Amino acid sequence: MLKSRPFVLLVALPLLLALLLGGAIFGGQALSDSNVDDDIQRALSQTLDAPGDIELAKLQKVQYGYTICGLYRTTSSDRGYASFMYDTQSDEVILDIASQRYKSRCSLSVACQ
C-alpha cells in the first residue's frame, strides 16, 4: 500500500488535474465560439430590422478575433449573399463595404474565397 501512494500523488493526480484544466479551457472556448454566431445573427436582424432567420456564410476572424467578416442572407429574401463586418467588442455590424473601416479590416477577399 505504501508503494502505490507515490504513483497516485506523482503521476495520476497531476494527470487528472491537467485533463480537468484542459477540458475547462477548451470547453469554455468552444462554448464561447458557438455563441458568436448567435450574437452576429441578432445584431444583423436588429440592424436590418428583419424578423426572419439570417444565414451566415464564409465567416473569417480578423484582428485576433476581435472582428468577424463574412456573408449573410435573410431567408425571406430572393437575393444572394451580402458582405458584413461584425465588431465583437462593440457588438456593432457594418454593412457598408465602401467604408474605410470595412476596407481596412475585411477587404473583398472574404467574399472571393
Coordinates of C-alpha atoms in Angstrom, one line a residue:
M1 CA 0.0 0.0 0.0
L2 CA 2.9 2.4 0.7
K3 CA 4.4 1.9 -2.7
S4 CA 1.1 2.9 -4.6
R5 CA 0.8 6.2 -2.8
P6 CA 3.7 7.9 -4.7
F7 CA 2.3 6.8 -8.0
V8 CA -1.0 8.3 -7.2
L9 CA 0.4 11.6 -5.9
L10 CA 3.2 12.0 -8.6
V11 CA 1.5 10.6 -11.7
A12 CA -2.2 10.0 -11.5
L13 CA -3.2 13.2 -9.6
P14 CA -1.3 15.7 -11.8
L15 CA -2.5 13.9 -14.9
L16 CA -6.1 14.1 -13.7
L17 CA -5.7 17.8 -12.8
A18 CA -4.2 18.6 -16.3
L19 CA -7.1 16.8 -18.0
L20 CA -9.6 18.8 -16.0
L21 CA -7.9 22.1 -16.6
G22 CA -7.6 21.4 -20.3
G23 CA -11.3 20.4 -20.6
A24 CA -12.3 23.6 -18.8
I25 CA -10.2 25.8 -21.0
F26 CA -11.1 24.2 -24.4
G27 CA -14.7 23.5 -23.4
G28 CA -15.2 27.2 -22.4
Q29 CA -13.6 28.3 -25.7
A30 CA -15.9 26.0 -27.7
L31 CA -19.0 27.3 -25.9
S32 CA -18.0 31.0 -26.4
D33 CA -17.4 30.5 -30.1
S34 CA -20.8 28.9 -30.6
N35 CA -22.4 32.0 -29.1
V36 CA -20.7 34.3 -31.6
D37 CA -22.9 33.1 -34.4
D38 CA -26.0 33.9 -32.4
D39 CA -24.7 37.3 -31.5
I40 CA -24.0 38.1 -35.2
Q41 CA -27.4 37.0 -36.2
R42 CA -29.1 39.0 -33.5
A43 CA -27.0 42.2 -34.4
L44 CA -27.8 41.7 -38.1
S45 CA -31.5 41.3 -37.5
Q46 CA -31.6 44.5 -35.4
T47 CA -29.6 46.4 -38.0
L48 CA -31.7 45.2 -40.9
D49 CA -34.9 45.2 -38.9
A50 CA -35.6 41.8 -40.4
P51 CA -37.7 39.4 -38.3
G52 CA -36.7 36.2 -40.3
D53 CA -33.8 34.0 -39.9
I54 CA -30.4 35.0 -41.2
E55 CA -27.9 32.6 -42.8
L56 CA -24.2 33.2 -42.3
A57 CA -21.5 32.0 -44.6
K58 CA -17.7 32.3 -45.0
L59 CA -17.0 33.7 -41.6
Q60 CA -13.5 34.8 -41.1
K61 CA -11.9 36.1 -37.9
V62 CA -9.6 39.1 -38.4
Q63 CA -7.6 41.3 -36.0
Y64 CA -7.0 38.4 -33.5
G65 CA -10.7 37.5 -33.4
Y66 CA -12.0 41.0 -32.5
T67 CA -13.6 41.4 -35.9
I68 CA -15.5 38.9 -37.9
C69 CA -16.1 39.3 -41.7
G70 CA -18.4 37.3 -43.8
L71 CA -21.5 37.0 -45.8
Y72 CA -25.2 37.0 -44.7
R73 CA -28.5 36.4 -46.3
T74 CA -32.0 36.6 -45.0
T75 CA -34.1 33.5 -45.6
S76 CA -37.1 35.6 -46.8
S77 CA -35.0 37.3 -49.4
D78 CA -34.7 36.2 -53.0
R79 CA -31.3 38.0 -53.3
G80 CA -27.9 36.4 -52.8
Y81 CA -25.4 36.9 -50.0
A82 CA -24.2 40.3 -48.9
S83 CA -21.0 41.2 -47.0
F84 CA -20.8 42.4 -43.5
M85 CA -18.3 43.1 -40.7
Y86 CA -19.0 42.4 -37.0
D87 CA -17.0 44.1 -34.2
T88 CA -17.1 41.7 -31.3
Q89 CA -16.1 44.4 -28.8
S90 CA -18.8 46.9 -29.5
D91 CA -21.4 44.4 -30.9
E92 CA -21.7 46.6 -34.0
V93 CA -22.4 45.5 -37.6
I94 CA -21.1 47.4 -40.6
L95 CA -22.9 46.7 -43.9
D96 CA -21.2 49.5 -45.9
I97 CA -18.4 47.8 -47.8
A98 CA -17.2 51.1 -49.2
S99 CA -16.5 52.4 -45.7
Q100 CA -12.8 52.8 -44.7
R101 CA -13.4 50.7 -41.6
Y102 CA -14.7 47.8 -43.6
K103 CA -11.9 48.1 -46.2
S104 CA -9.1 48.2 -43.6
R105 CA -10.3 45.1 -41.8
C106 CA -12.1 42.9 -44.3
S107 CA -11.4 44.0 -47.9
L108 CA -13.2 42.0 -50.5
S109 CA -11.0 38.8 -50.1
V110 CA -13.6 37.3 -47.8
A111 CA -16.3 37.3 -50.5
C112 CA -13.9 35.8 -53.1
Q113 CA -12.8 32.7 -51.1

